[in-house]
Coordinates of C-alpha atoms and ligand atoms in Angstrom, one line a residue:
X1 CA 41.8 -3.1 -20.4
X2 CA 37.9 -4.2 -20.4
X3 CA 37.4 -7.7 -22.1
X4 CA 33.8 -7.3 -23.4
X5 CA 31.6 -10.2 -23.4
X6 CA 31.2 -13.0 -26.6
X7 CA 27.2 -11.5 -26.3
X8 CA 28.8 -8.3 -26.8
X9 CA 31.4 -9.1 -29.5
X10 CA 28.7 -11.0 -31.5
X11 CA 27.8 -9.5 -34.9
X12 CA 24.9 -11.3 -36.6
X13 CA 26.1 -13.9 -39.4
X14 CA 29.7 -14.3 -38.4
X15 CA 30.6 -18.0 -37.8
X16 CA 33.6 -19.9 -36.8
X17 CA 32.4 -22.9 -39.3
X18 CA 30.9 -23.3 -42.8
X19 CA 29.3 -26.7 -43.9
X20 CA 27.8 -27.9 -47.4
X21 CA 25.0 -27.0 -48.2
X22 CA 21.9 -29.0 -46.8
X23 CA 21.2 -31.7 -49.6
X24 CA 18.0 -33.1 -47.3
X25 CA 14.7 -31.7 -46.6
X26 CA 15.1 -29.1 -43.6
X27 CA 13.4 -30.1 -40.8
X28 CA 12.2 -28.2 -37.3
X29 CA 15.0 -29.1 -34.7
X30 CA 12.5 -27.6 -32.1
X31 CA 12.9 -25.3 -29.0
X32 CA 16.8 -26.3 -28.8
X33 CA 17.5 -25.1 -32.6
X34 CA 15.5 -21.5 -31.2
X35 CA 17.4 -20.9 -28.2
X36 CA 20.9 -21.6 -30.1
X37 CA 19.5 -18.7 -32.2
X38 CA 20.1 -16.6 -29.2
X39 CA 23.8 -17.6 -28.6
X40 CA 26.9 -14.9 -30.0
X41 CA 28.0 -15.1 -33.5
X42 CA 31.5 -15.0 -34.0
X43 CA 34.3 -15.9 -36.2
X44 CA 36.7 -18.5 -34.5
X45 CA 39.6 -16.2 -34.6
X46 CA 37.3 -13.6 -32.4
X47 CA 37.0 -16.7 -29.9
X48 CA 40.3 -17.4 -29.4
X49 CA 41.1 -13.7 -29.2
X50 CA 38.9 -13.6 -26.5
X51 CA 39.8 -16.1 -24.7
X52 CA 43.4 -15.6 -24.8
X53 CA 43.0 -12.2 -23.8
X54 CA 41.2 -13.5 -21.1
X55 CA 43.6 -16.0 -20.0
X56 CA 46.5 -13.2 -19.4
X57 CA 44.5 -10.8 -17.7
X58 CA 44.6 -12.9 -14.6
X59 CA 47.9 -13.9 -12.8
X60 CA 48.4 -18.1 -13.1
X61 CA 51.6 -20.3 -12.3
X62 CA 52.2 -20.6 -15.9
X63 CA 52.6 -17.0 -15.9
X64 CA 54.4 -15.9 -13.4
X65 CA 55.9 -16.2 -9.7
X66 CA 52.9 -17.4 -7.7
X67 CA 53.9 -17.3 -3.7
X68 CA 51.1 -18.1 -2.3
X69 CA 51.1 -19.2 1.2
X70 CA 49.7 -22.9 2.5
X71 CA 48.8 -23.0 -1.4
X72 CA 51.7 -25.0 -2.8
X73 CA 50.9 -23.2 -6.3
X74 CA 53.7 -24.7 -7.6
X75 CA 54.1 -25.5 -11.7
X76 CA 52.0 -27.9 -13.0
X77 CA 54.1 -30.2 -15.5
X78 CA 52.1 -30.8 -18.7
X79 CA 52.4 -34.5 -19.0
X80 CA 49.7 -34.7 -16.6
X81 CA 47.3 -33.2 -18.5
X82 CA 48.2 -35.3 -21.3
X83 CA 47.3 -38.2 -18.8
X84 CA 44.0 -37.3 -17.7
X85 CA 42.9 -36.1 -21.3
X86 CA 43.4 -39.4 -22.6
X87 CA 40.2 -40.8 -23.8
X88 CA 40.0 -43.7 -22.0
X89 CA 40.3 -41.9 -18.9
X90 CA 38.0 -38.8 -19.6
X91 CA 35.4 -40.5 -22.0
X92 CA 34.8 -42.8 -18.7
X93 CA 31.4 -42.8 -16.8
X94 CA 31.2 -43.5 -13.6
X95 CA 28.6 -46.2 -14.0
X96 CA 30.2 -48.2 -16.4
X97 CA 30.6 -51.4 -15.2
X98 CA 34.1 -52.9 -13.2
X99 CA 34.9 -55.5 -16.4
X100 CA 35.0 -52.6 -18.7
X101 CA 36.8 -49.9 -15.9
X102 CA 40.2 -52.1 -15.0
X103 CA 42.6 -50.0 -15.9
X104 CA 40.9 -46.7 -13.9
X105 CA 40.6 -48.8 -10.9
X106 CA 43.7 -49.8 -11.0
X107 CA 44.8 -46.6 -11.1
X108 CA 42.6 -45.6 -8.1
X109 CA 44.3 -48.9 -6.5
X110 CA 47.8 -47.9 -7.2
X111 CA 47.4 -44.2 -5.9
X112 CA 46.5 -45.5 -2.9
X113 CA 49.0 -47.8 -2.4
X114 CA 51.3 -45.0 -3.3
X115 CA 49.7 -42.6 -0.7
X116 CA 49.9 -45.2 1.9
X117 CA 53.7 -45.6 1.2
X118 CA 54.8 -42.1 1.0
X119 CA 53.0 -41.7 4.5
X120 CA 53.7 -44.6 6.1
X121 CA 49.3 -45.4 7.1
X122 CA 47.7 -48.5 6.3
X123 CA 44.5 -47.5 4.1
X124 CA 43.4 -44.8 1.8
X125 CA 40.3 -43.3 0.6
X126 CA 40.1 -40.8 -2.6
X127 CA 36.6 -40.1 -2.2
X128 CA 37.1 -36.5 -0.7
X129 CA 36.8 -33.7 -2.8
X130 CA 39.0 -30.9 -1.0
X131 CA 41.2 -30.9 1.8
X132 CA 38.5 -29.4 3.8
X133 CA 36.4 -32.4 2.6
X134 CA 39.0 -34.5 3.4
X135 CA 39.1 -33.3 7.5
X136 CA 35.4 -33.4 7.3
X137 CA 36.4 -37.3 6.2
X138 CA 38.5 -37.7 8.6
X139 CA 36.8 -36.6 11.7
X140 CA 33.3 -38.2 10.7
X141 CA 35.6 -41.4 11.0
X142 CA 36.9 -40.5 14.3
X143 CA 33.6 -39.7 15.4
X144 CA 32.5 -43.3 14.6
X145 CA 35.6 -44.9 16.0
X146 CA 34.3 -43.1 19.3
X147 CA 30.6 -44.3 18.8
X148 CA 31.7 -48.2 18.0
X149 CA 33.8 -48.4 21.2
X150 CA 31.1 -47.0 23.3
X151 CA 33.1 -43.4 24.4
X152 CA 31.3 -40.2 24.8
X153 CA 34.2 -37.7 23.8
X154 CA 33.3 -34.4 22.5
X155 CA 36.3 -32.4 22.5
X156 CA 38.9 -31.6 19.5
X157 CA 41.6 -29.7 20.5
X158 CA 42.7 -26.9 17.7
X159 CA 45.8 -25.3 18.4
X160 CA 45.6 -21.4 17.2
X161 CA 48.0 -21.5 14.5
X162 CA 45.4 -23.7 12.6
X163 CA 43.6 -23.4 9.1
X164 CA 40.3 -22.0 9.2
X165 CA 39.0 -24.8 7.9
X166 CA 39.9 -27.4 11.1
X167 CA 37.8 -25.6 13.4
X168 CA 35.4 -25.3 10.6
X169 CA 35.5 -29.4 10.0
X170 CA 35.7 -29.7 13.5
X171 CA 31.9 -28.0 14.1
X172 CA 30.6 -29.1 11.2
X173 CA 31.5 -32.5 12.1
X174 CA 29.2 -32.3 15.9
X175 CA 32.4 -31.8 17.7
X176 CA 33.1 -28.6 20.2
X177 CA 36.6 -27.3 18.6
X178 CA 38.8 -26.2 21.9
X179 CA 41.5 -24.0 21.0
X180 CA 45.4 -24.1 22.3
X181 CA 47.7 -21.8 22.4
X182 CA 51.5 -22.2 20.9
X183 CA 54.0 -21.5 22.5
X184 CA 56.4 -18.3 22.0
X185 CA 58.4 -20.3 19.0
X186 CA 54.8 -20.8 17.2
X187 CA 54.9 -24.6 18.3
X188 CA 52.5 -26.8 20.7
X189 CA 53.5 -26.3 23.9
X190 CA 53.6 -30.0 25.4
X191 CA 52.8 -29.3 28.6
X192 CA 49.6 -27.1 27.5
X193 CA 48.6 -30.1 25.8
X194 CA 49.2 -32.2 28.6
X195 CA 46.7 -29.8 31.1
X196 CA 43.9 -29.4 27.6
X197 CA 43.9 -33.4 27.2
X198 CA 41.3 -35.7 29.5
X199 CA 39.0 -38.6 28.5
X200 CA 36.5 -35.9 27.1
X201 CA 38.8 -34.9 24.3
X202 CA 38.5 -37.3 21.1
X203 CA 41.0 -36.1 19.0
X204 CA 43.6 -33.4 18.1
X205 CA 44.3 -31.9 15.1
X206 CA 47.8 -30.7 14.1
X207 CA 49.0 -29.1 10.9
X208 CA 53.1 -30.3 10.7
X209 CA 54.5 -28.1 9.8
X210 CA 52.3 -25.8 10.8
X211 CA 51.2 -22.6 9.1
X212 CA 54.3 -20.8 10.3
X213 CA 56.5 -23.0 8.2
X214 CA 57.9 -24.8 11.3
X215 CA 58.1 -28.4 11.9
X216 CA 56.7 -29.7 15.6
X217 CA 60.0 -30.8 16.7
X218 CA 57.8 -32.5 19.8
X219 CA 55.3 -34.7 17.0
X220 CA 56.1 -37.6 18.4
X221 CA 55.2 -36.7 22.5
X222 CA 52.4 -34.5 21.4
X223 CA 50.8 -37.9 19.6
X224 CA 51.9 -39.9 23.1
X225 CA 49.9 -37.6 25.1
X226 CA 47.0 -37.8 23.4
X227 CA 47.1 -41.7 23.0
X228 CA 47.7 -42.2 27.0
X229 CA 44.6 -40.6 27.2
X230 CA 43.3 -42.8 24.7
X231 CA 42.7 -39.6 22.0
X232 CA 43.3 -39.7 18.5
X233 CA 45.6 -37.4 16.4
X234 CA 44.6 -35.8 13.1
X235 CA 47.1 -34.5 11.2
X236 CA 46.6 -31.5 8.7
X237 CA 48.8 -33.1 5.9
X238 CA 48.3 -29.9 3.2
X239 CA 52.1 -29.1 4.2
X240 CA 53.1 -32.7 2.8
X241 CA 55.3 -30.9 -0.1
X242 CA 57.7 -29.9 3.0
X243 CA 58.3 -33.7 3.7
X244 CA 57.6 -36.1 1.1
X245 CA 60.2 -38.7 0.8
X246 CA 62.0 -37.7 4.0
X247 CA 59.8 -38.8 6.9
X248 CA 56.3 -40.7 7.4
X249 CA 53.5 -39.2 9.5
X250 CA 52.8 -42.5 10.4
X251 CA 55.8 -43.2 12.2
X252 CA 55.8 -40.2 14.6
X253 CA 52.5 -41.5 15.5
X254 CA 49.4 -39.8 13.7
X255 CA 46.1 -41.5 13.4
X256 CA 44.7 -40.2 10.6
X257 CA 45.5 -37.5 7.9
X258 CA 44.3 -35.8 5.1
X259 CA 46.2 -35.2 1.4
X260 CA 46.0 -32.1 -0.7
X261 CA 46.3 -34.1 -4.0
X262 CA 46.2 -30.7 -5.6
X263 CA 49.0 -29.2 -3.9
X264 CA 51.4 -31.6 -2.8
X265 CA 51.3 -33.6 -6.3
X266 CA 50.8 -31.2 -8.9
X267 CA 47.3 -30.4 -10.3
X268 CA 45.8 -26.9 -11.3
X269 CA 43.8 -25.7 -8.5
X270 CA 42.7 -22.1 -7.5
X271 CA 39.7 -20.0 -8.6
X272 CA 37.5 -23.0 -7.7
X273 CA 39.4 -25.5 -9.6
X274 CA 38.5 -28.9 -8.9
X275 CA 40.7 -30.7 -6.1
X276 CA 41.1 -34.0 -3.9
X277 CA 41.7 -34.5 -0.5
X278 CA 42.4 -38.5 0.1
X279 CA 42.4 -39.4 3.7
X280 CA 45.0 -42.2 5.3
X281 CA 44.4 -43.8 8.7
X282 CA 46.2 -46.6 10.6
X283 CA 44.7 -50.0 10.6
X284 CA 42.1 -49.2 13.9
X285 CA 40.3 -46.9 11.6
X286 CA 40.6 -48.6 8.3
X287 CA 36.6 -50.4 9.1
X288 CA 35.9 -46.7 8.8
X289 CA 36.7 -45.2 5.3
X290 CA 33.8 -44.2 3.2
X291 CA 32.5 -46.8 1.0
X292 CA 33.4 -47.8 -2.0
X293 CA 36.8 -49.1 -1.4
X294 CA 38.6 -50.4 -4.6
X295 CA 39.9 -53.8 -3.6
X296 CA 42.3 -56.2 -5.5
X297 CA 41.8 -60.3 -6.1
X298 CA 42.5 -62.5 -8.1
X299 CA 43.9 -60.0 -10.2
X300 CA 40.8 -58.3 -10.4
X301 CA 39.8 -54.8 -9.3
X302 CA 36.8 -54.1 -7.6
X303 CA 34.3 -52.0 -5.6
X304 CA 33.8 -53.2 -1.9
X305 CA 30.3 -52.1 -0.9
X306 CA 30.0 -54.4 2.0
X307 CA 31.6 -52.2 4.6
X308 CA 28.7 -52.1 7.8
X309 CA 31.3 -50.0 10.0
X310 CA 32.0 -47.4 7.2
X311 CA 31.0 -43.6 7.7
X312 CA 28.9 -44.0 4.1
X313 CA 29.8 -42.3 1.3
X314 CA 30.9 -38.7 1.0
X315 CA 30.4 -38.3 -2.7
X316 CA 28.6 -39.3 -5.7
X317 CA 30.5 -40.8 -7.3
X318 CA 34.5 -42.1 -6.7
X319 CA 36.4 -38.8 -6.6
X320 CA 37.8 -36.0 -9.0
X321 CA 38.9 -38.7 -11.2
X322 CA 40.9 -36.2 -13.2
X323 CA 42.4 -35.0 -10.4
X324 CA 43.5 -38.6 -9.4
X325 CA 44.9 -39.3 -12.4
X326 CA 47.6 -36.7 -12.2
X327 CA 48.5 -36.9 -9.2
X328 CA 49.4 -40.6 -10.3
X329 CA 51.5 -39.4 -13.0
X330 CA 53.0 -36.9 -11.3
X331 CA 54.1 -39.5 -8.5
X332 CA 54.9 -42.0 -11.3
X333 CA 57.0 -39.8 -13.1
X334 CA 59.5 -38.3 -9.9
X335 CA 59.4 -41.3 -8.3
X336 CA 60.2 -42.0 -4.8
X337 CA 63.5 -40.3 -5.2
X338 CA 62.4 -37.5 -7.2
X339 CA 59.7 -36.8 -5.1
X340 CA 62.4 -36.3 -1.7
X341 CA 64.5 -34.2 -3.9
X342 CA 61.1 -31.7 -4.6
X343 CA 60.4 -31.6 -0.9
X344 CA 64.0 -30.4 -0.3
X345 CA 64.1 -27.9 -3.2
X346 CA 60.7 -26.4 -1.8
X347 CA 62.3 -26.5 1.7
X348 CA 65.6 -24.7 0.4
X349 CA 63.7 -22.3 -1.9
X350 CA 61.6 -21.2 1.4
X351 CA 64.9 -20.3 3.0
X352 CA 66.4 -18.8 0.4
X353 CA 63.6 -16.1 0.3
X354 CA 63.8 -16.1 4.2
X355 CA 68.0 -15.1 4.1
X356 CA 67.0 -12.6 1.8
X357 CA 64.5 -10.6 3.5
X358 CA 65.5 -11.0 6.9
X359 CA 66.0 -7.5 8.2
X360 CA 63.8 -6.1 5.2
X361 CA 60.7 -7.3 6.7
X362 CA 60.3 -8.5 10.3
X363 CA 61.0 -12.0 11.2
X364 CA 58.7 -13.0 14.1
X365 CA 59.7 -16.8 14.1
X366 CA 63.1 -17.2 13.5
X367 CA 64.2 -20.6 13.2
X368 CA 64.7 -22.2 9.8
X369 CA 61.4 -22.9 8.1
X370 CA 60.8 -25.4 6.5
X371 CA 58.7 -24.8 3.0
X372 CA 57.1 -21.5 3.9
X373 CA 58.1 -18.5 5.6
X374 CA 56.4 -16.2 7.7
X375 CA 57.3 -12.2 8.0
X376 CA 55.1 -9.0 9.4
X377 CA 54.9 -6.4 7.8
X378 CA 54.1 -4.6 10.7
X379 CA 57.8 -2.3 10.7
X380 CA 56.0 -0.6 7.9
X381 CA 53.2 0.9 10.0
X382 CA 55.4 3.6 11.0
X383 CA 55.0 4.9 7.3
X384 CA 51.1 4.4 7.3
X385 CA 51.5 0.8 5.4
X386 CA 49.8 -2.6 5.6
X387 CA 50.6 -5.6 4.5
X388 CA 47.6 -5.1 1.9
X389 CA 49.8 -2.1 0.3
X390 CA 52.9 -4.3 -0.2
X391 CA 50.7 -6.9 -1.2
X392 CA 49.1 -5.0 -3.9
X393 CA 52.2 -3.4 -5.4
X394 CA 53.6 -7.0 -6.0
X395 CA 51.1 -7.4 -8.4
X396 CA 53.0 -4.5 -10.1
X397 CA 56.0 -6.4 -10.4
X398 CA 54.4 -9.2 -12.4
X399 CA 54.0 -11.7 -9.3
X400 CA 51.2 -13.1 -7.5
X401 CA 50.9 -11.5 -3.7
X402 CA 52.1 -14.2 -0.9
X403 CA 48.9 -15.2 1.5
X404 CA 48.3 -12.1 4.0
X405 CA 47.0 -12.0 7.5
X406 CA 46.9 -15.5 8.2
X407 CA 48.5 -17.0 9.8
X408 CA 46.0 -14.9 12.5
X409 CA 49.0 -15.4 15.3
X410 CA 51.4 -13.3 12.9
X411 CA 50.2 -9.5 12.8
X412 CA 50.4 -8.0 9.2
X413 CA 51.5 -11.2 8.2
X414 CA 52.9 -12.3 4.8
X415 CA 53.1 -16.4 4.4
X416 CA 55.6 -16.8 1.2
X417 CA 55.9 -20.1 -0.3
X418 CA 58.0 -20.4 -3.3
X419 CA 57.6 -24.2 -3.9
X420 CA 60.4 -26.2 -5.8
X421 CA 59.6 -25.6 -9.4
X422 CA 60.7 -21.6 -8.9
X423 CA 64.6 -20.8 -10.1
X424 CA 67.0 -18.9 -8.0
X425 CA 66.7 -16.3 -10.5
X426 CA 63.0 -15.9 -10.2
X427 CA 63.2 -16.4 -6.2
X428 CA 65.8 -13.2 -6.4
X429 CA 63.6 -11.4 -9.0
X430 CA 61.1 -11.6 -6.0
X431 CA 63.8 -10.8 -3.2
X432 CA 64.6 -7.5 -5.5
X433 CA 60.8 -6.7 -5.5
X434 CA 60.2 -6.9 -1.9
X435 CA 63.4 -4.8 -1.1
X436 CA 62.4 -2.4 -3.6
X437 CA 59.1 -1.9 -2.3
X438 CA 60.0 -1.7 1.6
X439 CA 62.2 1.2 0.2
X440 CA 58.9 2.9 -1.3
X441 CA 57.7 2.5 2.1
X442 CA 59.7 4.9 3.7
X443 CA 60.4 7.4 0.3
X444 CA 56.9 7.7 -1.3
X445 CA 54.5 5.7 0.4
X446 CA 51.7 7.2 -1.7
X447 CA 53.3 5.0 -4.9
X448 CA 52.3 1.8 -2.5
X449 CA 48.8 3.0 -1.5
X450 CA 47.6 3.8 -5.1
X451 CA 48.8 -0.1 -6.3
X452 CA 48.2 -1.4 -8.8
X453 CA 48.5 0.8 -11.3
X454 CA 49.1 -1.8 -13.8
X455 CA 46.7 -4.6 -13.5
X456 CA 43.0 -4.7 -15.3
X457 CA 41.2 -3.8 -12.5
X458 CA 42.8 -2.2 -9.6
X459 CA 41.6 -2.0 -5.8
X460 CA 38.7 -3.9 -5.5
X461 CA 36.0 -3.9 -2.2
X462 CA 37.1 -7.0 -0.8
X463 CA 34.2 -7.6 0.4
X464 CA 31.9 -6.9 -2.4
X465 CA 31.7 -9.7 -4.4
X466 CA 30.2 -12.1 -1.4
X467 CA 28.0 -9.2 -0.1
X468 CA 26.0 -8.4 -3.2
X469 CA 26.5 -11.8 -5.3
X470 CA 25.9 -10.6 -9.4
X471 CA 27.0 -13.1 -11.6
X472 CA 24.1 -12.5 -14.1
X473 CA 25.0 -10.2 -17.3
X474 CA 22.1 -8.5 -18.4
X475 CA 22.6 -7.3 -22.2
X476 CA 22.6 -3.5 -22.0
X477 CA 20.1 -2.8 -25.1
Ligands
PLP501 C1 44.8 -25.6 1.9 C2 44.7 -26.1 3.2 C3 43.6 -26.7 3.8 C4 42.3 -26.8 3.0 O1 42.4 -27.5 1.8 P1 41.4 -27.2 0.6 O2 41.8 -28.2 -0.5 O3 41.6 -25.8 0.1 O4 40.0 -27.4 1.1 C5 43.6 -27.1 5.1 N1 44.7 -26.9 5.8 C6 45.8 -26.3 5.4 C7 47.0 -26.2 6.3 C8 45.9 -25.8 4.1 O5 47.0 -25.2 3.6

């Protein structure tokens, strides 16, 4: 099932155009005429071949059940794309000037309205490129907050159910990340908090719910501890698809927290796809935000440059545009309504799957999730398989893998989340699967070592491709 290259599939001659015949004197079109000499040559029906060859060899939401845990890979509607491929948006360059860019930056205006709304804080910035670039954001503006009122705090408390990427941010950021533990339900045990927080600690930062699929049923104490010590509280918000419409960070008291535009609101991300992690704060870290902010008077939009307290600017130019713009039309087109009804569907759809395999696989957490569940495959040691093995014979079935061994606290863990846009079939298509193959476990566990047997390529070196970096072809002759 080995795609071959264009280089390789070029025969000299072949073309995927013909144009009339030259009726001017030829002339040299230099080096750049050359070096196109050296591109493939192939007919446009070879290209598309190609390509669409290509384009089913890997598994993608448009092909199949994609349960990938603290992903959110859920469906991407179309319309969306339609959006951001209009030519008024994607002919735009970022220098153009603010008379001739209205409509984009009322666009940027409106999605940050939007975002401010659906989580209750007083001022957004889109600038951040990632969710990890949006808790880089964040805490850079903590840090500030921290400089401008004279403190010396150091400390961010992670608890150890976190993304790798807060204590990551955390570092990156200049602070010393301090780990908590969670209690024996998988949640921030208050009174841990209460012994970890003093005047050296500047913020915390909480995923809710947190990468077990549970919701801190203590939000709103864990953010009074912190503010009696006169900490902040970040808030992870990539698990917003769990809550949206139903209840505002905001109000249970966070200070700050980043969006996952790509997950939470619909746009193609994974394999490196572009993404967009706005960040919201409360009004005493709005002087803050990265600079530009769009502003709106006199019914004019505009950049605001003039921001001394900001952190600066964290990219080039004003965002992943793209990205921006469908999010807004995915927003635009549920609604406020429609978006509550997603967050429940993905909530119900998580514990669905969670009824179904309980008792198949082991449930270490076992109150209702909300829009992701957690199991361990560790029961299936006893037969000489890891998660890895049930992982890989998934891919079998036609289905991506759910997110294994993380979270860390979970051994042989397998993080499932469905989202909303899967159908009960398709969520008992995947039940079936995972049944099946805990029964290969114990009757021929060699069938779930040796997965996949169907895919292009089957086990690769996980490690491999970061080791010895080769992304260079070299022609062979
Ligand atoms: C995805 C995710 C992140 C990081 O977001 P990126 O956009 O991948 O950088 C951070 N925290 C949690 C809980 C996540 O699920």
């Amino acid at each position: 099932m080995a795609e071959k290259t264009l280089f390789e599939l070029s025969s000299p001659g072949r073309q995927a155009w013909s144009l009339p015949k030259l009726d001017a004197p030829p002339v040299d079109a230099g080096e750049a005429a050359r070096s196109a000499n050296e591109l493939p040559e192939l007919s446009e029906v070879d290209v598309a071949r190609h390509f669409t060859r290509l384009s089913i060899m890997n598994h993608h939401v448009d092909k199949g059940f994609y349960p990938l845990g603290s992903c959110t890979m859920k469906y991407n509607p179309k319309v969306n794309e339609l959006a951001c491929r209009m030519p008024g948006f994607s002919s735009l360059h970022p220098l153009e000037p603010e008379t001739l860019t209205q409509g984009a930056l009322r666009l940027m205006y409106e999605l940050a309205e939007m975002l401010g709304q659906i989580t209750g804080f007083d001022a957004v910035t889109l600038a951040p490129a990632a969710g990890a670039h949006g808790e880089l954001t964040g805490i850079m503006m903590v840090r500030k907050y921290f400089e401008k009122r004279g403190e010396q705090r150091d400390v961010v408390l992670v608890p150890d159910s976190a993304h790798g990427t807060n204590p990551a941010s955390v570092t990156l950021s200049g602070f010393k990340a301090v780990q908590i533990k969670s209690n024996a339900k998988g949640e921030i045990d208050p009174d841990e908090l209460e012994r970890a927080c003093s005047s050296c600690v500047a913020c915390l930062m909480v995923t809710n719910p947190n990468t077990l699929g549970i919701f801190e049923p203590e939000a709103k104490r864990i953010c009074d501890i912190m503010h009696k010590q006169g900490s902040l509280v970040y808030l992870d918000g990539a698990n917003l698809n769990a809550y949206m419409g139903i209840h505002r960070p905001a109000d249970a008291g966070f200070d700050v927290m980043h969006i996952n535009l790509h997950k939470t609101f619909s746009t193609p991300h994974g394999g490196g796809g572009p993404g967009s992690g706005p960040v919201a704060v409360t009004e005493a870290l709005e002087p803050f935000l990265p600079k530009p902010v769009v502003k709106h008077e006199d019914g004019k939009y505009r950049f605001d440059y003039d921001r001394p307290d900001s952190i600066g600017r964290v990219m080039g130019f004003h965002g992943q545009f793209a990205v921006l713009v469908r999010a807004y039309t995915y927003i635009r087109m549920l609604g406020s309504a429609g978006l509550k009804d997603a967050a429940e569907a993905a909530v119900l759809n998580a514990n669905y799957v969670r009824a179904g395999l309980e008792g198949v696989y082991e449930l270490p957490y076992k109150d209702r999730c909300l829009h992701e569940v957690v199991f361990s495959g560790s029961g299936l040691r006893e037969y000489g398989i890891k998660t890895l093995d049930v992982a890989k014979r998934l891919l079998d079935h036609g289905m991506h893998a759910p997110t294994i061994y993380f979270p860390l606290i979970v051994p042989e863990a397998l993080m499932i989340e469905p989202t909303e846009t899967e159908s009960r079939e398709s969520l008992d298509e995947f039940i079936a699967a995972m049944k099946q193959i805990a029964d290969e476990a114990r009757t021929n566990p060699d069938v779930l070592r040796q997965a996949p047997v169907t895919t292009p390529v089957r086990r690769l070196d996980e490690a491999r491709a970061s080791r010895e970096l080769d992304v260079n072809w070299q022609p062979t002759s």
